[in-house]
Coordinates of C-alpha atoms and ligand atoms in Angstrom, one line a residue:
X21 CA -17.4 -22.4 43.5
X22 CA -14.3 -24.5 43.9
X23 CA -12.3 -22.7 41.2
X24 CA -8.6 -22.5 40.6
X25 CA -8.3 -19.3 42.6
X26 CA -9.2 -19.9 46.3
X27 CA -8.3 -16.3 47.2
X28 CA -11.3 -15.1 45.1
X29 CA -13.6 -17.3 47.1
X30 CA -12.0 -16.3 50.4
X31 CA -12.7 -12.7 49.5
X32 CA -16.3 -13.6 48.5
X33 CA -16.8 -15.2 51.9
X34 CA -15.5 -12.1 53.7
X35 CA -18.0 -10.0 51.6
X36 CA -20.8 -12.4 52.3
X37 CA -20.1 -12.4 56.0
X38 CA -20.2 -8.6 55.9
X39 CA -23.6 -8.6 54.1
X40 CA -24.9 -11.2 56.6
X41 CA -24.1 -8.8 59.4
X42 CA -26.1 -6.0 57.8
X43 CA -29.7 -5.1 58.9
X44 CA -30.4 -4.1 55.3
X45 CA -28.5 -3.4 52.2
X46 CA -28.7 -0.9 49.4
X47 CA -27.9 -2.7 46.1
X48 CA -26.6 -0.4 43.4
X49 CA -25.9 -1.6 39.9
X50 CA -25.1 -0.6 36.3
X51 CA -27.7 -0.1 33.6
X52 CA -26.6 -2.8 31.1
X53 CA -27.2 -6.5 30.6
X54 CA -24.3 -7.4 32.9
X55 CA -25.4 -4.8 35.5
X56 CA -29.0 -6.1 35.5
X57 CA -28.0 -9.7 35.8
X58 CA -25.6 -8.8 38.5
X59 CA -28.4 -7.1 40.4
X60 CA -30.8 -10.0 39.8
X61 CA -28.3 -12.5 41.1
X62 CA -27.5 -10.3 44.2
X63 CA -31.2 -9.7 44.8
X64 CA -32.1 -13.3 44.8
X65 CA -29.1 -14.2 47.0
X66 CA -30.0 -11.5 49.5
X67 CA -33.7 -12.5 49.4
X68 CA -32.9 -16.1 50.0
X69 CA -30.6 -15.1 52.9
X70 CA -33.4 -13.1 54.4
X71 CA -31.5 -9.8 54.1
X72 CA -33.8 -6.9 53.3
X73 CA -32.6 -4.7 50.4
X74 CA -33.5 -2.1 47.9
X75 CA -32.1 -1.9 44.4
X76 CA -31.1 1.3 42.5
X77 CA -29.5 1.6 39.1
X78 CA -27.1 4.2 37.7
X79 CA -26.0 5.0 34.2
X80 CA -22.7 5.8 35.6
X81 CA -21.2 5.8 39.1
X82 CA -19.9 9.3 39.2
X83 CA -19.4 11.5 42.2
X84 CA -22.9 12.7 42.1
X85 CA -24.4 9.2 42.0
X86 CA -22.2 8.1 44.9
X87 CA -23.3 11.2 46.9
X88 CA -26.9 10.3 46.3
X89 CA -26.2 6.8 47.6
X90 CA -24.4 8.1 50.6
X91 CA -27.4 10.4 51.3
X92 CA -29.6 7.4 51.8
X93 CA -29.7 6.0 55.3
X94 CA -28.2 2.6 54.3
X95 CA -25.1 1.6 56.3
X96 CA -24.2 -1.1 53.9
X97 CA -24.0 -0.6 50.1
X98 CA -23.5 -3.5 47.7
X99 CA -22.1 -2.2 44.4
X100 CA -22.3 -4.7 41.5
X101 CA -20.8 -4.3 38.0
X102 CA -19.3 -1.0 39.0
X103 CA -17.5 0.4 42.1
X104 CA -14.0 -0.7 41.4
X105 CA -13.3 2.2 39.0
X106 CA -14.6 4.6 41.7
X107 CA -12.7 3.2 44.8
X108 CA -11.2 6.6 45.4
X109 CA -14.5 8.3 45.9
X110 CA -16.2 5.4 47.6
X111 CA -13.3 5.1 50.0
X112 CA -13.7 8.7 51.1
X113 CA -17.3 8.0 52.1
X114 CA -16.3 4.9 53.9
X115 CA -13.6 6.8 55.8
X116 CA -16.2 9.3 56.8
X117 CA -18.4 6.5 58.1
X118 CA -21.2 7.2 55.5
X119 CA -21.5 3.5 54.6
X120 CA -19.6 0.3 54.3
X121 CA -19.1 -0.6 50.7
X122 CA -19.1 -4.2 49.4
X123 CA -18.1 -4.4 45.8
X124 CA -18.6 -7.2 43.2
X125 CA -17.1 -5.8 40.0
X126 CA -14.8 -6.6 37.1
X127 CA -13.7 -3.2 36.0
X128 CA -10.2 -1.9 36.2
X129 CA -9.8 -0.6 39.8
X130 CA -9.1 3.2 40.1
X131 CA -5.5 3.7 40.9
X132 CA -5.5 4.8 44.5
X133 CA -2.0 6.0 45.1
X134 CA -0.6 4.9 48.5
X135 CA 2.1 7.6 48.3
X136 CA -0.5 10.2 47.7
X137 CA -1.1 10.9 51.4
X138 CA -3.4 13.6 52.6
X139 CA -2.1 16.8 54.0
X140 CA -2.3 15.7 57.6
X141 CA 0.1 12.8 56.8
X142 CA -2.3 9.9 57.1
X143 CA -1.7 7.6 54.2
X144 CA -4.5 7.3 51.7
X145 CA -6.1 4.0 51.3
X146 CA -4.9 1.4 48.7
X147 CA -8.2 -0.6 48.6
X148 CA -11.3 -1.4 50.5
X149 CA -11.8 -4.5 52.6
X150 CA -14.9 -6.0 50.9
X151 CA -13.7 -5.7 47.3
X152 CA -14.4 -8.7 45.1
X153 CA -12.9 -8.2 41.6
X154 CA -11.3 -10.9 39.4
X155 CA -8.5 -8.5 38.4
X156 CA -7.2 -8.6 42.0
X157 CA -6.7 -12.3 41.7
X158 CA -5.1 -12.7 38.3
X159 CA -8.4 -13.3 36.5
X160 CA -9.1 -11.2 33.4
X161 CA -12.1 -9.0 34.1
X162 CA -12.6 -8.3 30.4
X163 CA -12.8 -11.9 29.2
X164 CA -12.9 -14.4 32.1
X165 CA -15.4 -13.0 34.6
X166 CA -18.1 -10.4 34.3
X167 CA -19.9 -8.3 36.9
X168 CA -22.6 -11.0 37.0
X169 CA -19.9 -13.6 37.4
X170 CA -18.4 -11.7 40.4
X171 CA -22.0 -11.4 41.8
X172 CA -22.5 -15.1 41.3
X173 CA -19.3 -15.9 43.2
X174 CA -20.6 -13.7 46.0
X175 CA -24.1 -15.4 45.9
X176 CA -22.5 -18.8 46.2
X177 CA -20.6 -17.6 49.3
X178 CA -23.8 -16.1 50.7
X179 CA -25.4 -19.5 50.6
X180 CA -22.7 -21.0 52.7
X181 CA -22.2 -18.4 55.4
X182 CA -24.9 -18.3 58.0
X183 CA -26.4 -15.3 59.7
X184 CA -24.5 -14.3 62.7
X185 CA -27.4 -14.7 65.2
X186 CA -29.3 -17.5 63.4
X187 CA -29.7 -20.8 65.0
X188 CA -30.7 -22.4 61.8
X189 CA -29.8 -21.5 58.2
X190 CA -32.5 -19.4 56.5
X191 CA -34.8 -21.6 54.5
X192 CA -34.9 -21.0 50.7
X193 CA -38.2 -19.6 49.4
X194 CA -40.0 -22.9 48.9
X195 CA -41.3 -23.4 45.4
X196 CA -42.7 -26.5 43.9
X197 CA -39.6 -28.5 44.1
X198 CA -39.5 -31.1 46.9
X199 CA -37.0 -30.4 49.7
X200 CA -34.3 -32.7 48.4
X201 CA -34.8 -32.6 44.6
X202 CA -31.7 -31.5 42.5
X203 CA -33.5 -28.3 41.7
X204 CA -34.1 -27.4 45.3
X205 CA -30.5 -28.2 46.1
X206 CA -29.3 -26.0 43.3
X207 CA -31.5 -23.2 44.8
X208 CA -30.3 -23.8 48.3
X209 CA -26.7 -23.2 47.2
X210 CA -27.5 -20.5 44.6
X211 CA -26.1 -22.6 41.7
X212 CA -29.3 -22.0 39.8
X213 CA -28.2 -18.4 39.4
X214 CA -25.4 -19.5 37.1
X215 CA -27.8 -19.0 34.2
X216 CA -28.0 -15.3 34.8
X217 CA -24.2 -15.1 35.3
X218 CA -23.8 -16.5 31.8
X219 CA -26.3 -14.0 30.4
X220 CA -24.2 -11.2 32.0
X221 CA -20.9 -12.6 30.6
X222 CA -22.4 -13.0 27.1
X223 CA -23.9 -9.5 27.3
X224 CA -20.4 -8.1 28.1
X225 CA -19.2 -10.0 25.0
X226 CA -16.9 -12.3 27.0
X227 CA -17.8 -15.2 24.6
X228 CA -16.5 -13.3 21.6
X229 CA -14.1 -16.0 20.6
X230 CA -17.1 -18.4 20.3
X231 CA -17.2 -19.6 23.8
X232 CA -16.7 -18.7 27.5
X233 CA -13.5 -19.6 29.2
X234 CA -11.6 -19.3 32.5
X235 CA -13.8 -18.6 35.5
X236 CA -16.8 -18.2 33.2
X237 CA -16.4 -21.8 32.0
X238 CA -16.5 -22.9 35.6
X239 CA -19.8 -21.1 36.1
X240 CA -21.1 -22.7 33.0
X241 CA -20.2 -26.1 34.4
X242 CA -22.1 -25.4 37.6
X243 CA -25.1 -24.2 35.7
X244 CA -25.2 -27.4 33.6
X245 CA -24.8 -29.4 36.7
X246 CA -27.7 -27.5 38.3
X247 CA -29.9 -28.2 35.3
X248 CA -30.4 -24.5 34.4
X249 CA -28.0 -24.4 31.4
X250 CA -27.4 -26.5 28.3
X251 CA -24.4 -26.0 26.0
X252 CA -23.7 -27.3 22.6
X253 CA -22.0 -26.6 19.4
X254 CA -24.3 -24.6 17.2
X255 CA -24.6 -21.9 14.6
X256 CA -23.2 -18.8 16.1
X257 CA -25.9 -16.4 14.8
X258 CA -28.0 -14.0 16.8
X259 CA -31.7 -14.8 16.9
X260 CA -31.8 -18.6 16.9
X261 CA -34.8 -18.6 19.2
X262 CA -36.9 -15.8 17.9
X263 CA -36.0 -14.9 14.3
X264 CA -37.8 -16.6 11.4
X265 CA -35.1 -18.5 9.4
X266 CA -34.8 -16.0 6.5
X267 CA -34.3 -13.1 8.9
X268 CA -31.8 -15.1 11.0
X269 CA -29.6 -15.5 7.9
X270 CA -30.2 -12.1 6.3
X271 CA -29.4 -10.2 9.4
X272 CA -26.3 -12.2 10.4
X273 CA -23.5 -10.0 9.2
X274 CA -20.6 -10.7 11.5
X275 CA -19.5 -13.2 8.9
X276 CA -20.5 -11.8 5.6
X277 CA -21.8 -14.5 3.2
X278 CA -22.3 -13.1 -0.3
X279 CA -25.9 -13.6 -1.6
X280 CA -27.3 -14.2 1.9
X281 CA -26.1 -11.6 4.4
X282 CA -28.0 -8.3 4.0
X283 CA -29.8 -9.9 1.1
X284 CA -33.5 -10.6 1.7
X285 CA -34.3 -12.4 -1.5
X286 CA -31.0 -14.2 -1.5
X287 CA -31.6 -15.6 1.9
X288 CA -35.1 -16.7 0.8
X289 CA -33.7 -18.4 -2.3
X290 CA -31.0 -20.1 -0.3
X291 CA -33.6 -21.6 2.1
X292 CA -36.1 -22.5 -0.7
X293 CA -33.4 -24.5 -2.5
X294 CA -32.8 -26.7 0.5
X295 CA -35.6 -29.2 0.0
X296 CA -36.7 -29.0 3.6
X297 CA -40.1 -28.2 5.0
X298 CA -39.0 -24.9 6.6
X299 CA -42.5 -23.4 6.7
X300 CA -45.3 -24.4 8.9
X301 CA -48.8 -23.1 8.4
X302 CA -47.4 -20.6 5.9
X303 CA -44.9 -19.2 8.5
X304 CA -41.2 -19.6 8.5
X305 CA -39.9 -21.7 11.3
X306 CA -37.2 -20.7 13.7
X307 CA -33.8 -22.3 14.1
X308 CA -34.5 -23.5 17.7
X309 CA -37.5 -25.5 16.4
X310 CA -35.6 -27.5 13.8
X311 CA -34.6 -31.1 14.3
X312 CA -30.9 -31.8 14.6
X313 CA -31.0 -33.3 11.2
X314 CA -32.6 -30.2 9.7
X315 CA -30.1 -28.0 11.5
X316 CA -27.3 -30.1 10.0
X317 CA -28.6 -29.7 6.5
X318 CA -29.0 -25.9 6.8
X319 CA -25.6 -25.4 8.5
X320 CA -23.7 -27.5 6.0
X321 CA -25.3 -25.7 3.1
X322 CA -24.4 -22.4 4.6
X323 CA -20.8 -23.4 5.1
X324 CA -20.7 -24.8 1.6
X325 CA -22.0 -21.5 0.3
X326 CA -19.5 -19.5 2.3
X327 CA -16.6 -21.6 0.9
X328 CA -17.8 -21.3 -2.7
X329 CA -18.2 -17.6 -2.4
X330 CA -14.6 -17.2 -1.0
X331 CA -15.3 -16.4 2.6
X332 CA -11.9 -16.9 4.3
X333 CA -11.6 -20.1 6.5
X334 CA -11.0 -18.1 9.7
X335 CA -14.3 -16.4 9.1
X336 CA -16.1 -19.6 8.3
X337 CA -15.0 -21.0 11.7
X338 CA -16.8 -18.1 13.3
X339 CA -20.1 -19.4 11.9
X340 CA -20.1 -22.1 14.6
X341 CA -19.7 -21.6 18.3
X342 CA -20.8 -22.7 21.7
X343 CA -24.5 -22.0 22.4
X344 CA -25.7 -21.2 25.9
X345 CA -29.3 -22.2 26.4
X346 CA -31.3 -21.5 29.5
X347 CA -32.9 -24.9 30.0
X348 CA -35.9 -23.8 32.0
X349 CA -37.1 -21.2 29.5
X350 CA -39.5 -22.2 26.8
X351 CA -38.3 -22.9 23.2
X352 CA -38.8 -19.8 21.1
X353 CA -38.4 -17.3 23.9
X354 CA -35.7 -14.6 24.0
X355 CA -34.9 -15.8 27.5
X356 CA -33.8 -19.2 26.3
X357 CA -30.7 -17.9 24.4
X358 CA -28.1 -16.1 26.5
X359 CA -27.3 -13.7 23.7
X360 CA -30.9 -12.8 22.9
X361 CA -31.7 -12.5 26.6
X362 CA -28.8 -10.0 27.1
X363 CA -30.0 -7.9 24.2
X364 CA -33.5 -7.8 25.7
X365 CA -32.0 -6.6 28.9
X366 CA -30.0 -3.8 27.2
X367 CA -33.3 -2.7 25.6
X368 CA -34.7 -2.0 29.0
X369 CA -31.9 -0.6 31.3
X370 CA -30.2 1.5 28.6
X371 CA -33.6 3.3 28.2
X372 CA -34.2 4.1 31.8
X373 CA -36.3 1.0 32.4
X374 CA -34.0 -1.1 34.6
X375 CA -37.0 -2.0 36.6
X376 CA -38.5 -3.9 33.6
X377 CA -35.2 -5.7 33.0
X378 CA -34.9 -6.7 36.6
X379 CA -38.5 -7.9 36.6
X380 CA -37.6 -10.1 33.6
X381 CA -34.6 -11.6 35.4
X382 CA -36.6 -12.3 38.5
X383 CA -39.1 -14.4 36.7
X384 CA -41.4 -12.1 34.7
X385 CA -42.6 -10.1 37.7
X386 CA -45.5 -7.8 36.9
X387 CA -45.7 -8.7 33.2
X388 CA -42.2 -7.4 32.7
X389 CA -41.4 -9.7 29.8
X390 CA -44.1 -8.2 27.5
X391 CA -43.0 -4.7 28.3
X392 CA -39.4 -5.6 27.6
X393 CA -40.3 -7.0 24.2
X394 CA -41.9 -3.7 23.3
X395 CA -38.7 -1.9 24.4
X396 CA -36.7 -4.4 22.3
X397 CA -38.4 -3.3 19.1
X398 CA -37.4 0.3 19.7
X399 CA -33.8 -0.7 20.7
X400 CA -33.4 -2.8 17.5
X401 CA -34.6 0.1 15.4
X402 CA -32.2 2.5 17.2
X403 CA -29.2 0.2 16.7
X404 CA -29.9 -0.3 13.1
X405 CA -30.4 3.4 12.3
X406 CA -27.3 4.2 14.4
X407 CA -25.2 1.7 12.5
X408 CA -26.6 3.1 9.2
X409 CA -25.8 6.6 10.2
X410 CA -22.2 5.8 11.1
X411 CA -21.6 3.7 8.0
X412 CA -23.2 6.3 5.7
X413 CA -21.4 9.3 7.2
X414 CA -18.1 7.4 7.9
X415 CA -15.5 8.0 10.5
X416 CA -12.5 10.3 10.7
X417 CA -9.3 8.3 10.5
X418 CA -6.3 9.5 12.6
X419 CA -2.9 7.9 12.7
X420 CA -3.8 5.3 15.3
X421 CA -7.5 5.7 16.0
X422 CA -10.8 6.4 14.2
X423 CA -13.7 8.4 15.5
X424 CA -17.1 9.8 14.8
X425 CA -19.4 12.3 16.6
X426 CA -23.0 11.4 16.8
X427 CA -24.1 14.6 18.5
X428 CA -27.6 14.0 19.8
X429 CA -28.5 11.6 16.9
X430 CA -27.5 8.4 18.8
X431 CA -28.4 7.9 22.4
X432 CA -25.3 8.0 24.6
X433 CA -26.2 4.8 26.3
X434 CA -26.1 2.8 23.1
X435 CA -23.4 4.7 21.1
X436 CA -20.8 2.2 22.3
X437 CA -22.8 -0.8 21.1
X438 CA -23.3 1.0 17.8
X439 CA -19.6 1.7 17.4
X440 CA -18.7 -1.9 18.1
X441 CA -21.3 -3.3 15.7
X442 CA -20.3 -0.8 12.9
X443 CA -16.6 -1.9 13.1
X444 CA -15.9 -3.9 10.0
X445 CA -18.5 -2.2 7.9
X446 CA -17.5 -0.4 4.8
X447 CA -14.9 2.3 5.6
X448 CA -14.7 1.3 9.3
X449 CA -11.6 -0.7 9.9
X450 CA -11.1 -3.3 12.5
X451 CA -7.4 -2.5 12.7
X452 CA -7.8 0.7 14.6
X453 CA -9.8 1.3 17.8
X454 CA -13.0 3.3 17.3
X455 CA -14.0 6.3 19.5
X456 CA -17.7 7.4 19.5
X457 CA -18.9 10.7 20.8
X458 CA -22.5 11.5 21.8
X459 CA -24.1 14.2 23.8
X460 CA -25.2 13.2 27.2
X461 CA -28.8 13.6 27.8
X462 CA -29.9 15.9 30.6
X463 CA -32.6 14.6 32.8
X464 CA -35.3 16.2 30.8
X465 CA -34.0 14.6 27.6
X466 CA -33.9 11.3 29.3
X467 CA -37.5 11.7 30.2
X468 CA -38.3 11.9 26.5
X469 CA -36.8 8.5 26.2
X470 CA -38.9 7.2 23.4
X471 CA -38.3 10.0 21.1
X472 CA -37.4 7.8 18.2
X473 CA -35.0 9.7 16.1
X474 CA -33.5 11.5 19.0
X475 CA -34.9 14.9 18.1
X476 CA -34.2 17.3 21.0
X477 CA -36.6 20.0 21.4
X478 CA -35.3 23.4 22.6
X479 CA -31.6 24.4 22.7
X480 CA -30.0 24.4 26.0
X481 CA -28.9 27.8 27.0
X482 CA -26.3 26.5 29.4
X483 CA -24.5 24.8 26.6
X484 CA -21.1 25.1 28.3
X485 CA -22.4 22.5 30.8
X486 CA -23.1 19.9 28.1
X487 CA -21.2 16.8 28.7
X488 CA -20.1 14.4 26.0
X489 CA -20.0 10.6 26.4
X490 CA -17.2 8.8 24.7
X491 CA -17.3 5.1 24.1
X492 CA -14.3 3.2 22.8
X493 CA -14.2 -0.2 21.3
X494 CA -11.2 -2.3 20.2
X495 CA -10.7 -5.9 19.1
X496 CA -9.0 -8.8 20.9
X497 CA -6.3 -8.8 18.3
X498 CA -5.4 -5.2 19.1
X499 CA -5.4 -6.0 22.8
X500 CA -2.9 -8.7 22.1
X501 CA -0.7 -6.1 20.5
X502 CA -0.9 -3.9 23.6
X503 CA -4.1 -1.9 23.3
X504 CA -5.6 -1.0 26.7
X505 CA -8.6 1.3 26.2
X506 CA -9.3 1.6 29.9
X507 CA -5.9 3.4 30.3
X508 CA -6.6 5.5 27.1
X509 CA -10.0 6.6 28.3
X510 CA -8.8 7.3 31.8
X511 CA -5.8 9.4 30.7
X512 CA -7.2 11.1 27.7
X513 CA -10.3 12.2 29.6
X514 CA -8.3 13.5 32.5
X515 CA -6.3 15.6 30.1
X516 CA -9.5 17.5 29.2
X517 CA -11.1 17.5 32.6
X518 CA -13.2 14.4 32.2
X519 CA -13.3 11.0 33.7
X520 CA -13.3 7.5 32.3
X521 CA -12.3 3.8 32.6
X522 CA -13.5 0.3 31.7
X523 CA -11.7 -2.6 30.2
X524 CA -8.8 -3.1 27.7
X525 CA -11.1 -4.0 24.8
X526 CA -14.1 -1.6 25.6
X527 CA -14.1 1.5 27.7
X528 CA -16.0 4.8 28.2
X529 CA -15.6 8.3 29.5
X530 CA -17.3 11.6 30.0
X531 CA -15.7 14.8 28.8
X532 CA -16.8 18.4 28.7
X533 CA -18.2 19.6 25.4
X534 CA -15.5 21.3 23.4
X535 CA -12.8 18.9 24.6
X536 CA -13.3 16.4 21.9
X537 CA -10.5 17.5 19.6
X538 CA -7.9 17.5 22.3
X539 CA -9.3 14.2 23.6
X540 CA -8.8 12.6 20.2
X541 CA -5.3 14.0 20.0
X542 CA -4.3 12.5 23.4
X543 CA -6.0 9.2 22.7
X544 CA -4.2 9.0 19.3
X545 CA -0.8 9.5 21.1
X546 CA -1.5 7.0 23.9
X547 CA -2.8 4.3 21.5
X548 CA 0.3 4.9 19.3
X549 CA 2.5 4.3 22.4
X550 CA 0.6 1.2 23.4
X551 CA 0.8 -0.4 19.9
X552 CA 4.4 0.5 19.3
Ligands
LIG12 O1 -19.8 -2.0 32.1 P1 -19.6 -3.4 31.5 O2 -18.3 -4.0 31.9 O3 -20.7 -4.2 31.9 O4 -19.7 -3.3 29.9 C1 -18.7 -3.9 29.1 C2 -19.0 -3.4 27.7 O5 -18.0 -3.7 26.9 C3 -20.3 -3.9 27.1 O6 -21.0 -2.9 26.5 C4 -19.8 -4.8 26.0 O7 -20.6 -4.9 24.9 C5 -18.5 -4.2 25.6 N1 -17.5 -5.1 25.0 C6 -17.2 -5.0 23.7 N2 -16.4 -5.8 23.0 C7 -15.7 -6.8 23.8 C8 -15.9 -6.9 25.1 C9 -16.9 -6.0 25.7 O8 -17.8 -4.2 23.0 N3 -14.9 -7.6 23.1
LIG13 O1 -20.7 3.0 28.0 P1 -19.9 2.0 27.3 O2 -20.7 0.8 26.8 O3 -19.1 2.6 26.2 O4 -18.9 1.5 28.3 C1 -17.8 0.6 28.0 C2 -17.2 0.2 29.3 O5 -16.5 1.3 30.0 C3 -18.2 -0.3 30.3 O6 -17.6 -1.4 31.0 C4 -18.4 0.8 31.3 O7 -18.7 0.4 32.5 C5 -17.0 1.5 31.3 N1 -17.1 2.9 31.6 C6 -16.3 3.4 32.6 N2 -16.4 4.8 32.9 C7 -17.1 5.6 32.2 C8 -17.8 5.1 31.1 C9 -17.8 3.7 30.8 O8 -15.7 2.6 33.3 N3 -17.1 6.9 32.5
LIG14 ZN1 -19.9 -5.7 33.2

């Protein structure tokens, strides 16, 4: 990637050379859409480079998870989509010679204090050598490059550095493409992986203003050039590939259009009035299958309706955005639309089935796609009942923040998504950040993953050990006013003996049960300071 920041690429090259020198690599990644795509990019780059590896996924990279990683016999560990926030712990293992870390991440690095020297006077480390993070090079990790983006930069570098003892570069894994076709060239330099990088960025909501920008835009360009991505201006609604038209409109609630959003018969009437053949063999067609002319007709009628029902112009603008289409996937598949793809991935990894999500990213290995679709149905149901719950029961509003406690009624791995989606609903303002608490599942609870309404059987008798997950979500407009949730989560959780971090606009933490009230109090103070 010949981007505007050569230092980022230099660091990527150093990381790639280190990986090339390894006999084998343990690849550790995060359990969300960005983490999965990060791992899939890294996996393919390692595979193509002929470097043996094994992949593991963690819900959270805490001390325990890092200890487990260190206990494996791997001398080289590649962390993707996490690692920066845990530099302090990882650094200790590195110093002890447990493993050499290579990190491709975009989270706020843990503050490793140089002054804070250990008792024998040796200065503590400020950073680690193979640390690839956009934030170190002036690139915004919350909006310009995701974990998958950082992994992509690394993958591009891996394709250019050759193995230390190789007399010829390792061949790519063949395929149908002839040796010198554009497609095989894109594979040879890993540019075809740009599609997954875009899915990761979209999954981390980095396209929230309607399109990707900064380093992400550069990746989009490479993907288009490689023939794996297509972009265009399109309706910015979720479900353009898979949802029947009435559902596409009914469920699209980011921009509320009276008489259509959340209104089944209204959406049907709107479409019926359009004088288009929108059904085929008695079935509603999908947006992706419409001709451009048909799309035009529907879109302008929709905008017209929005205008006539008084939707503010700023909101109407949000109906249209840049679409990111994975050109090689069939029309009508979740995998064709970056946003639907990322939701499909969240439906796997956030339910302990990262293997399924990774299989999907690697080209439907072992029938992964069908299994992912089944998981997606449950995920959708969980999101919608979670949002209903929060909207029905409401939030507690403090001076600067608002919060709710879901207990065990929303799975901790999706409570942040629910909080973000509920913002803007009745009684849940977008002018204050939202904090969402949920009980962390113990391993036995996690095993009962498909327990639909989250009923937990049997009270834990070691209740004092229960940990609480906190997810925080803000808006870009609050961030512009000074909000930094990564700082809030890190400091407020520390105050109650927990641990947290993340990004300015979205962050998370773990706190001990019982610490919630004090946590809210601290968070309220810190947010107050940030916004003053
Ligand atoms: O760990 P990671 O960086 O991959 O996750 C980022 C999280 O932040 C995602 O869950 C994403 O949905 C969330 N996010 C958000 N709103 C934004 C940006 C990110 O909720 N504007
Ligand atoms: O889990 P959730 O979706 O709320 O996470 C939001 C962001 O905060 C993610 O980028 C996640 O990686 C980060 N996070 C963190 N430390 C935690 C929990 C979450 O850095 N303890
Ligand atoms: Zn990420």
